[in-house]
Amino acid sequence: MLHRRQLTLFLPPAQGAIVEPIRQRLDPRQHAIIPAHVTLCRDDELAPWEVLHQRLANLEAFAVMLQFGEPQVLSDGCVLLRPVRGEEQYQQLRQAILGPSAKVHGAHITLLHPRNAAGVLYDVAEIASVLAGLTVTFRTIALIEQSGSEPWSVQQEYGATI
């Protein structure tokens, strides 16, 4: 059985309450397995785990503020939000965890995953009006795991409230 883990920035409740109804309507399958989030580090970036765990355990309090732009529809059917502000903070946090040679990975919130996009109807203008100016401040990092196609589960959280 496939077993994956990643580091994730979950949306706080106030912003999740805005994004989750859209995700649930557009992509109920993805909505059922993971809450709205920004992936910080993918599975293939988490080795060696002992070093990363120590960096995470020693993390000082942080706040990464991302302001998201208009929803984007990609050629594979994916609908996502990319930040228009705060990307530098996100990349700095990745470097603090993965080291200075960390690859640039674009922050985004997936509203509709491409594997679930076939046949989904939506109005981008309506989505955009609901999400206009969405700004999220992240203060914790969750280590999450998934077995097979089961829902992701939080294994540990890092970071502190400022």
Coordinates of N, CA, C and O in Angstrom, one line a residue:
M1 N 0.8 -1.2 0.0 CA 0.0 0.0 0.0 C 0.9 1.2 0.0 O 1.8 1.3 0.8
L2 N 0.6 2.2 -0.9 CA 1.3 3.4 -0.9 C 1.2 4.2 0.3 O 0.0 4.4 0.9
H3 N 2.3 4.7 0.9 CA 2.3 5.5 2.1 C 3.0 6.8 1.8 O 4.2 6.7 1.4
R4 N 2.3 7.9 2.0 CA 3.0 9.2 1.7 C 2.9 10.1 3.0 O 2.0 9.9 3.8
R5 N 3.9 11.0 3.0 CA 3.9 12.0 4.1 C 4.3 13.3 3.4 O 5.1 13.4 2.5
Q6 N 3.8 14.4 4.0 CA 4.2 15.7 3.5 C 4.1 16.8 4.7 O 3.4 16.5 5.7
L7 N 4.7 17.9 4.5 CA 4.5 19.0 5.4 C 3.5 20.0 4.8 O 3.6 20.4 3.6
T8 N 2.5 20.4 5.5 CA 1.4 21.1 5.0 C 1.1 22.3 5.9 O 1.2 22.2 7.1
L9 N 0.6 23.4 5.3 CA 0.1 24.5 6.0 C -1.5 24.5 5.8 O -2.0 24.8 4.7
F10 N -2.2 24.1 6.8 CA -3.7 24.1 6.8 C -4.2 25.5 7.0 O -3.7 26.3 7.8
L11 N -5.3 25.8 6.2 CA -5.9 27.1 6.4 C -6.5 27.2 7.8 O -7.2 26.2 8.3
P12 N -6.4 28.3 8.5 CA -7.0 28.5 9.8 C -8.5 28.5 9.6 O -9.0 28.7 8.5
P13 N -9.3 28.2 10.7 CA -10.8 28.1 10.5 C -11.5 29.2 9.8 O -12.4 29.0 9.0
A14 N -11.1 30.5 10.1 CA -11.8 31.6 9.4 C -11.7 31.6 7.9 O -12.7 31.7 7.2
Q15 N -10.5 31.3 7.4 CA -10.3 31.3 6.0 C -10.8 29.9 5.4 O -11.3 29.9 4.3
G16 N -10.7 28.9 6.2 CA -11.2 27.6 5.7 C -12.7 27.6 5.5 O -13.2 27.0 4.6
A17 N -13.4 28.4 6.4 CA -14.9 28.5 6.2 C -15.2 29.2 4.9 O -16.4 29.0 4.4
I18 N -14.4 30.0 4.3 CA -14.6 30.6 3.0 C -14.3 29.6 1.9 O -15.0 29.5 0.9
V19 N -13.2 28.9 2.0 CA -12.7 28.1 0.9 C -13.3 26.7 0.9 O -13.6 26.2 -0.2
E20 N -13.6 26.1 2.0 CA -14.1 24.7 2.0 C -15.4 24.5 1.3 O -15.6 23.5 0.6
P21 N -16.4 25.4 1.4 CA -17.7 25.2 0.6 C -17.4 25.1 -0.9 O -18.1 24.4 -1.6
I22 N -16.5 25.9 -1.4 CA -16.1 25.9 -2.8 C -15.5 24.6 -3.1 O -15.8 23.9 -4.1
R23 N -14.5 24.1 -2.3 CA -13.8 22.9 -2.6 C -14.8 21.7 -2.5 O -14.8 20.8 -3.3
Q24 N -15.7 21.7 -1.5 CA -16.7 20.7 -1.4 C -17.6 20.6 -2.6 O -17.9 19.5 -3.1
R25 N -18.0 21.7 -3.2 CA -18.9 21.7 -4.4 C -18.1 21.3 -5.6 O -18.6 20.5 -6.4
L26 N -16.9 21.8 -5.8 CA -16.1 21.5 -7.0 C -15.5 20.1 -7.0 O -15.4 19.4 -8.0
D27 N -15.0 19.7 -5.8 CA -14.2 18.5 -5.8 C -14.5 17.7 -4.4 O -13.7 17.7 -3.5
P28 N -15.7 17.1 -4.3 CA -16.0 16.4 -3.1 C -15.1 15.3 -2.7 O -14.8 15.0 -1.5
R29 N -14.5 14.6 -3.7 CA -13.5 13.6 -3.4 C -12.3 14.1 -2.7 O -11.8 13.5 -1.7
Q30 N -11.7 15.1 -3.3 CA -10.5 15.7 -2.6 C -10.8 16.3 -1.3 O -10.1 16.2 -0.3
H31 N -12.0 17.0 -1.2 CA -12.4 17.6 0.0 C -12.5 16.6 1.1 O -12.2 16.9 2.3
A32 N -12.9 15.4 0.8 CA -13.1 14.3 1.8 C -11.8 13.8 2.3 O -11.8 13.2 3.4
I33 N -10.7 13.9 1.6 CA -9.5 13.3 2.1 C -8.5 14.3 2.7 O -7.6 13.9 3.4
I34 N -8.7 15.6 2.4 CA -7.8 16.6 3.0 C -8.4 18.0 3.1 O -9.0 18.4 2.1
P35 N -8.3 18.7 4.2 CA -8.8 20.1 4.3 C -8.0 21.0 3.4 O -6.9 20.7 2.9
A36 N -8.5 22.2 3.2 CA -7.9 23.2 2.4 C -6.5 23.5 3.0 O -6.3 23.6 4.2
H37 N -5.5 23.6 2.1 CA -4.1 23.7 2.5 C -3.2 24.2 1.4 O -3.6 24.2 0.3
V38 N -2.0 24.5 1.9 CA -0.9 24.8 1.0 C 0.2 23.8 1.3 O 0.6 23.7 2.5
T39 N 0.6 23.0 0.3 CA 1.7 22.0 0.6 C 3.0 22.8 0.8 O 3.4 23.6 -0.1
L40 N 3.7 22.5 1.8 CA 5.0 23.2 2.1 C 6.1 22.3 1.6 O 7.0 22.9 0.9
C41 N 6.1 21.0 1.8 CA 7.2 20.1 1.4 C 6.5 18.8 1.0 O 5.8 18.2 1.8
R42 N 6.8 18.4 -0.2 CA 6.3 17.1 -0.7 C 7.0 15.9 -0.2 O 8.1 16.0 0.4
D43 N 6.4 14.8 -0.4 CA 7.0 13.5 0.1 C 8.4 13.3 -0.3 O 9.3 12.9 0.6
D44 N 8.8 13.5 -1.5 CA 10.1 13.3 -2.0 C 11.1 14.3 -1.5 O 12.3 14.1 -1.7
E45 N 10.7 15.3 -0.8 CA 11.6 16.3 -0.2 C 11.9 16.0 1.3 O 12.8 16.7 1.8
L46 N 11.3 15.0 1.9 CA 11.4 14.9 3.3 C 12.5 13.9 3.8 O 12.4 13.4 4.9
A47 N 13.4 13.6 3.0 CA 14.5 12.7 3.4 C 15.8 13.6 3.5 O 16.0 14.5 2.7
P48 N 16.7 13.3 4.5 CA 16.5 12.4 5.6 C 15.6 13.0 6.7 O 15.8 14.1 7.1
W49 N 14.7 12.2 7.1 CA 13.7 12.7 8.1 C 14.3 13.2 9.4 O 13.8 14.2 10.0
E50 N 15.3 12.5 9.9 CA 15.9 12.9 11.2 C 16.4 14.4 11.2 O 16.2 15.1 12.1
V51 N 17.0 14.8 10.1 CA 17.5 16.1 10.0 C 16.4 17.1 9.9 O 16.3 18.1 10.6
L52 N 15.4 16.8 9.1 CA 14.2 17.7 8.9 C 13.4 17.8 10.2 O 13.0 18.9 10.6
H53 N 13.3 16.7 10.9 CA 12.5 16.7 12.2 C 13.2 17.6 13.2 O 12.6 18.4 13.9
Q54 N 14.6 17.6 13.2 CA 15.3 18.5 14.2 C 15.1 19.9 13.8 O 14.9 20.8 14.6
R55 N 15.2 20.2 12.5 CA 15.0 21.6 12.0 C 13.6 22.1 12.4 O 13.4 23.2 12.8
L56 N 12.6 21.2 12.2 CA 11.2 21.6 12.6 C 11.0 21.8 14.1 O 10.4 22.7 14.5
A57 N 11.6 20.9 14.8 CA 11.5 21.0 16.3 C 12.2 22.3 16.8 O 11.7 22.8 17.8
N58 N 13.2 22.7 16.1 CA 13.9 24.0 16.6 C 13.4 25.2 15.9 O 13.9 26.3 16.2
L59 N 12.3 25.1 15.1 CA 11.7 26.3 14.5 C 11.3 27.3 15.5 O 10.6 27.0 16.5
E60 N 11.6 28.6 15.3 CA 11.1 29.6 16.1 C 9.7 30.0 15.6 O 9.3 29.6 14.5
A61 N 9.0 30.7 16.4 CA 7.6 31.1 16.0 C 7.7 31.9 14.7 O 8.7 32.6 14.4
F62 N 6.8 31.6 13.8 CA 6.8 32.2 12.5 C 5.4 32.6 12.1 O 4.4 32.1 12.6
A63 N 5.3 33.4 11.1 CA 4.0 33.8 10.5 C 4.3 34.0 9.0 O 5.0 34.9 8.6
V64 N 3.7 33.2 8.2 CA 3.8 33.4 6.7 C 2.4 33.8 6.2 O 1.4 33.1 6.4
M65 N 2.4 35.1 5.7 CA 1.1 35.6 5.2 C 1.1 35.5 3.7 O 2.0 36.0 3.0
L66 N 0.1 34.9 3.2 CA -0.1 34.8 1.7 C -1.4 35.4 1.4 O -2.5 35.1 2.0
Q67 N -1.4 36.3 0.4 CA -2.6 36.9 -0.2 C -2.8 36.3 -1.6 O -1.9 36.3 -2.4
F68 N -4.0 35.7 -1.8 CA -4.2 34.9 -3.0 C -4.9 35.8 -4.1 O -5.7 36.7 -3.8
G69 N -4.6 35.5 -5.3 CA -5.2 36.2 -6.5 C -6.4 35.4 -7.0 O -7.0 34.6 -6.3
E70 N -6.7 35.8 -8.2 CA -7.9 35.2 -8.9 C -7.7 33.7 -9.1 O -6.6 33.2 -9.3
P71 N -8.8 32.9 -9.1 CA -8.6 31.4 -9.4 C -8.1 31.3 -10.8 O -8.4 32.0 -11.7
Q72 N -7.2 30.3 -11.0 CA -6.6 30.0 -12.3 C -7.1 28.6 -12.7 O -7.1 27.7 -11.9
V73 N -7.5 28.4 -13.9 CA -7.8 27.2 -14.5 C -6.7 26.7 -15.4 O -6.3 27.4 -16.3
L74 N -6.1 25.5 -15.1 CA -5.0 25.0 -15.8 C -5.5 24.1 -17.0 O -6.7 23.7 -16.9
S75 N -4.7 23.8 -17.9 CA -5.1 23.0 -19.1 C -5.5 21.6 -18.7 O -6.3 21.0 -19.5
D76 N -5.1 21.1 -17.6 CA -5.5 19.7 -17.1 C -6.8 19.7 -16.4 O -7.3 18.7 -15.8
G77 N -7.5 20.9 -16.2 CA -8.7 21.0 -15.5 C -8.6 21.5 -14.1 O -9.5 21.8 -13.4
C78 N -7.3 21.5 -13.6 CA -7.1 21.9 -12.2 C -7.5 23.4 -12.0 O -7.3 24.2 -12.9
V79 N -8.1 23.7 -10.9 CA -8.5 25.1 -10.5 C -7.7 25.3 -9.2 O -7.9 24.6 -8.2
L80 N -6.9 26.4 -9.2 CA -6.1 26.7 -8.0 C -6.0 28.2 -7.8 O -6.3 29.0 -8.6
L81 N -5.6 28.5 -6.6 CA -5.3 29.9 -6.2 C -3.8 30.0 -5.9 O -3.2 29.1 -5.2
R82 N -3.2 31.0 -6.5 CA -1.7 31.2 -6.3 C -1.6 32.6 -5.6 O -2.4 33.5 -5.8
P83 N -0.6 32.7 -4.7 CA -0.5 34.0 -4.0 C 0.0 35.1 -4.9 O 0.8 34.8 -5.8
V84 N -0.5 36.3 -4.6 CA 0.1 37.5 -5.3 C 1.0 38.2 -4.3 O 1.7 39.1 -4.8
R85 N 0.9 37.9 -3.1 CA 1.8 38.4 -2.1 C 2.2 37.4 -1.1 O 1.4 36.5 -0.7
G86 N 3.5 37.4 -0.6 CA 3.9 36.5 0.5 C 4.7 35.3 0.0 O 5.2 34.6 0.8
E87 N 4.9 35.2 -1.3 CA 5.6 34.0 -1.8 C 7.1 34.0 -1.3 O 7.6 32.9 -1.0
E88 N 7.7 35.1 -1.0 CA 9.1 35.1 -0.5 C 9.1 34.5 0.9 O 10.0 33.7 1.2
Q89 N 8.1 34.8 1.7 CA 8.1 34.2 3.1 C 7.9 32.7 3.0 O 8.5 32.0 3.8
Y90 N 7.1 32.3 2.1 CA 6.9 30.9 1.9 C 8.2 30.2 1.5 O 8.5 29.1 2.1
Q91 N 8.9 30.7 0.5 CA 10.1 30.1 0.1 C 11.2 30.2 1.2 O 12.0 29.2 1.4
Q92 N 11.2 31.2 2.0 CA 12.1 31.3 3.1 C 11.9 30.2 4.2 O 12.8 29.6 4.7
L93 N 10.6 29.9 4.4 CA 10.2 28.8 5.3 C 10.7 27.5 4.8 O 11.2 26.7 5.5
R94 N 10.5 27.3 3.5 CA 10.9 26.0 2.9 C 12.4 25.9 3.0 O 12.9 24.8 3.4
Q95 N 13.2 27.0 2.9 CA 14.6 26.9 3.0 C 15.1 26.6 4.4 O 16.0 25.9 4.7
A96 N 14.3 27.2 5.4 CA 14.6 27.0 6.8 C 14.5 25.5 7.2 O 15.2 25.0 8.0
I97 N 13.6 24.8 6.5 CA 13.3 23.4 6.7 C 14.2 22.5 5.9 O 14.9 21.6 6.4
L98 N 14.3 22.8 4.6 CA 15.0 21.9 3.6 C 16.4 22.3 3.4 O 17.2 21.5 2.8
G99 N 16.8 23.5 3.8 CA 18.2 23.9 3.6 C 18.2 24.9 2.5 O 17.3 25.1 1.7
P100 N 19.4 25.6 2.3 CA 19.5 26.7 1.3 C 19.4 26.2 -0.1 O 19.1 27.0 -1.0
S101 N 19.5 24.9 -0.4 CA 19.4 24.4 -1.8 C 18.0 24.0 -2.1 O 17.8 23.4 -3.2
A102 N 17.0 24.3 -1.3 CA 15.7 23.9 -1.5 C 15.2 24.4 -2.9 O 15.4 25.6 -3.2
K103 N 14.6 23.6 -3.7 CA 14.0 24.0 -4.9 C 12.8 24.9 -4.7 O 12.1 24.8 -3.7
V104 N 12.6 25.9 -5.6 CA 11.5 26.7 -5.5 C 10.2 25.9 -5.9 O 10.2 25.2 -6.9
H105 N 9.3 26.0 -5.0 CA 8.0 25.2 -5.2 C 6.9 26.3 -5.0 O 6.8 26.9 -4.0
G106 N 6.1 26.5 -6.0 CA 5.1 27.5 -6.0 C 3.9 27.2 -5.0 O 3.3 26.1 -5.1
A107 N 3.7 28.1 -4.1 CA 2.6 27.9 -3.2 C 1.2 28.0 -3.9 O 1.1 28.8 -4.9
H108 N 0.3 27.2 -3.5 CA -1.1 27.3 -4.1 C -2.1 26.5 -3.2 O -1.7 25.7 -2.4
I109 N -3.3 26.9 -3.4 CA -4.4 26.1 -2.8 C -5.2 25.5 -4.0 O -5.6 26.2 -4.9
T110 N -5.3 24.2 -4.0 CA -6.1 23.5 -5.0 C -7.5 23.5 -4.7 O -7.9 23.0 -3.6
L111 N -8.3 24.0 -5.6 CA -9.8 24.0 -5.4 C -10.4 22.8 -6.1 O -11.4 22.3 -5.7
L112 N -9.8 22.4 -7.3 CA -10.3 21.2 -8.0 C -9.0 20.5 -8.5 O -8.3 21.1 -9.3
H113 N -8.8 19.3 -8.0 CA -7.7 18.5 -8.4 C -7.9 18.0 -9.9 O -9.0 17.5 -10.2
P114 N -6.8 17.9 -10.7 CA -7.0 17.5 -12.1 C -7.6 16.1 -12.2 O -8.3 15.8 -13.2
R115 N -7.3 15.2 -11.3 CA -7.7 13.8 -11.5 C -9.3 13.7 -11.2 O -9.9 12.7 -11.6
N116 N -9.8 14.8 -10.7 CA -11.3 14.8 -10.4 C -12.0 15.8 -11.3 O -13.2 16.0 -11.0
A117 N -11.3 16.4 -12.2 CA -11.9 17.6 -12.9 C -12.9 17.2 -14.1 O -13.7 18.1 -14.4
A118 N -12.8 16.0 -14.6 CA -13.7 15.7 -15.7 C -15.1 15.9 -15.4 O -15.7 15.3 -14.4
G119 N -15.8 16.7 -16.2 CA -17.2 16.9 -16.1 C -17.7 17.8 -15.1 O -18.9 18.1 -14.9
V120 N -16.8 18.5 -14.3 CA -17.2 19.4 -13.3 C -17.5 20.7 -13.9 O -16.7 21.3 -14.7
L121 N -18.7 21.3 -13.6 CA -19.1 22.6 -14.1 C -18.9 23.6 -13.0 O -19.3 23.3 -11.8
Y122 N -18.5 24.8 -13.3 CA -18.3 25.8 -12.3 C -18.2 27.2 -13.0 O -18.0 27.3 -14.2
D123 N -18.4 28.2 -12.3 CA -18.4 29.6 -12.8 C -17.2 30.3 -12.1 O -17.2 30.6 -10.9
V124 N -16.1 30.5 -12.9 CA -14.9 31.1 -12.3 C -15.2 32.5 -11.7 O -14.6 32.8 -10.7
A125 N -16.0 33.2 -12.4 CA -16.3 34.6 -11.9 C -17.0 34.5 -10.5 O -16.7 35.3 -9.6
E126 N -17.9 33.6 -10.3 CA -18.5 33.4 -9.0 C -17.5 33.0 -8.0 O -17.5 33.6 -6.9
I127 N -16.7 32.1 -8.3 CA -15.6 31.6 -7.3 C -14.7 32.8 -7.0 O -14.4 33.0 -5.8
A128 N -14.3 33.6 -8.0 CA -13.4 34.7 -7.8 C -14.1 35.7 -6.9 O -13.4 36.3 -6.0
S129 N -15.4 36.0 -7.0 CA -16.0 37.0 -6.2 C -16.1 36.5 -4.7 O -15.9 37.4 -3.8
V130 N -16.2 35.3 -4.5 CA -16.2 34.7 -3.1 C -14.8 34.8 -2.5 O -14.7 35.1 -1.3
L131 N -13.8 34.5 -3.3 CA -12.4 34.4 -2.8 C -11.6 35.7 -2.9 O -10.4 35.7 -2.6
A132 N -12.2 36.8 -3.4 CA -11.5 38.0 -3.7 C -10.8 38.5 -2.4 O -11.3 38.6 -1.3
G133 N -9.5 38.7 -2.6 CA -8.6 39.3 -1.5 C -8.3 38.3 -0.4 O -7.9 38.7 0.7
L134 N -8.6 37.0 -0.6 CA -8.3 36.0 0.5 C -6.9 36.1 1.0 O -5.9 36.0 0.2
T135 N -6.7 36.4 2.3 CA -5.4 36.5 2.9 C -5.4 35.5 4.1 O -6.3 35.5 4.9
V136 N -4.3 34.8 4.1 CA -4.1 33.7 5.1 C -2.8 33.9 5.8 O -1.8 34.0 5.1
T137 N -2.8 33.8 7.1 CA -1.5 33.8 7.9 C -1.4 32.4 8.5 O -2.3 32.0 9.2
F138 N -0.3 31.8 8.2 CA 0.0 30.4 8.6 C 1.0 30.5 9.8 O 2.0 31.2 9.6
R139 N 0.8 29.8 10.9 CA 1.7 29.8 12.0 C 2.1 28.5 12.5 O 2.9 28.3 13.4
T140 N 1.5 27.4 11.9 CA 1.9 26.1 12.2 C 2.1 25.2 10.9 O 1.5 25.5 9.9
I141 N 2.9 24.2 11.1 CA 3.2 23.3 10.0 C 2.7 21.9 10.5 O 3.0 21.5 11.6
A142 N 2.0 21.2 9.7 CA 1.5 19.9 10.0 C 2.3 18.8 9.2 O 2.4 19.0 8.0
L143 N 2.8 17.8 9.9 CA 3.3 16.6 9.2 C 2.1 15.7 9.1 O 1.4 15.4 10.1
I144 N 1.7 15.4 7.8 CA 0.6 14.6 7.6 C 1.0 13.3 6.8 O 2.0 13.3 6.1
E145 N 0.2 12.3 7.0 CA 0.5 11.0 6.3 C -0.8 10.5 5.7 O -1.9 10.8 6.1
Q146 N -0.6 9.8 4.6 CA -1.7 9.1 3.9 C -1.3 7.7 3.5 O -0.2 7.5 3.0
S147 N -2.2 6.7 3.8 CA -2.0 5.4 3.3 C -3.0 5.1 2.2 O -4.2 5.2 2.4
G148 N -2.5 4.7 1.1 CA -3.4 4.4 -0.1 C -4.2 5.6 -0.4 O -3.6 6.7 -0.6
S149 N -5.5 5.5 -0.5 CA -6.4 6.6 -0.9 C -7.2 7.1 0.3 O -8.1 7.8 0.2
E150 N -6.7 6.6 1.5 CA -7.4 7.1 2.8 C -7.2 8.5 3.0 O -6.3 9.2 2.4
P151 N -8.1 9.1 3.9 CA -7.8 10.6 4.2 C -6.5 10.8 4.8 O -5.9 9.9 5.5
W152 N -5.9 11.9 4.6 CA -4.7 12.3 5.3 C -4.9 12.5 6.7 O -6.0 13.0 7.2
S153 N -3.9 12.2 7.6 CA -4.0 12.4 9.0 C -2.8 13.1 9.5 O -1.7 12.9 9.1
V154 N -3.1 14.0 10.5 CA -2.0 14.8 11.1 C -1.3 13.9 12.1 O -1.9 13.3 13.0
Q155 N 0.1 13.9 11.9 CA 0.9 13.1 12.8 C 1.6 14.0 13.9 O 1.8 13.6 15.0
Q156 N 1.9 15.2 13.5 CA 2.6 16.1 14.4 C 2.4 17.6 13.9 O 2.3 17.8 12.6
E157 N 2.4 18.5 14.8 CA 2.4 19.9 14.4 C 3.6 20.6 14.9 O 4.1 20.3 16.0
Y158 N 4.1 21.6 14.2 CA 5.3 22.4 14.5 C 5.0 23.8 14.4 O 4.2 24.2 13.6
G159 N 5.7 24.6 15.2 CA 5.5 26.1 15.2 C 4.7 26.5 16.4 O 4.2 25.7 17.2
A160 N 4.7 27.8 16.6 CA 4.0 28.3 17.8 C 3.3 29.6 17.4 O 3.6 30.3 16.5
T161 N 2.3 29.9 18.2 CA 1.6 31.2 18.0 C 2.4 32.3 18.4 O 3.1 32.3 19.4
I162 N 2.4 33.3 17.6 CA 3.2 34.5 17.9 C 2.4 35.4 18.8 O 1.2 35.6 18.7

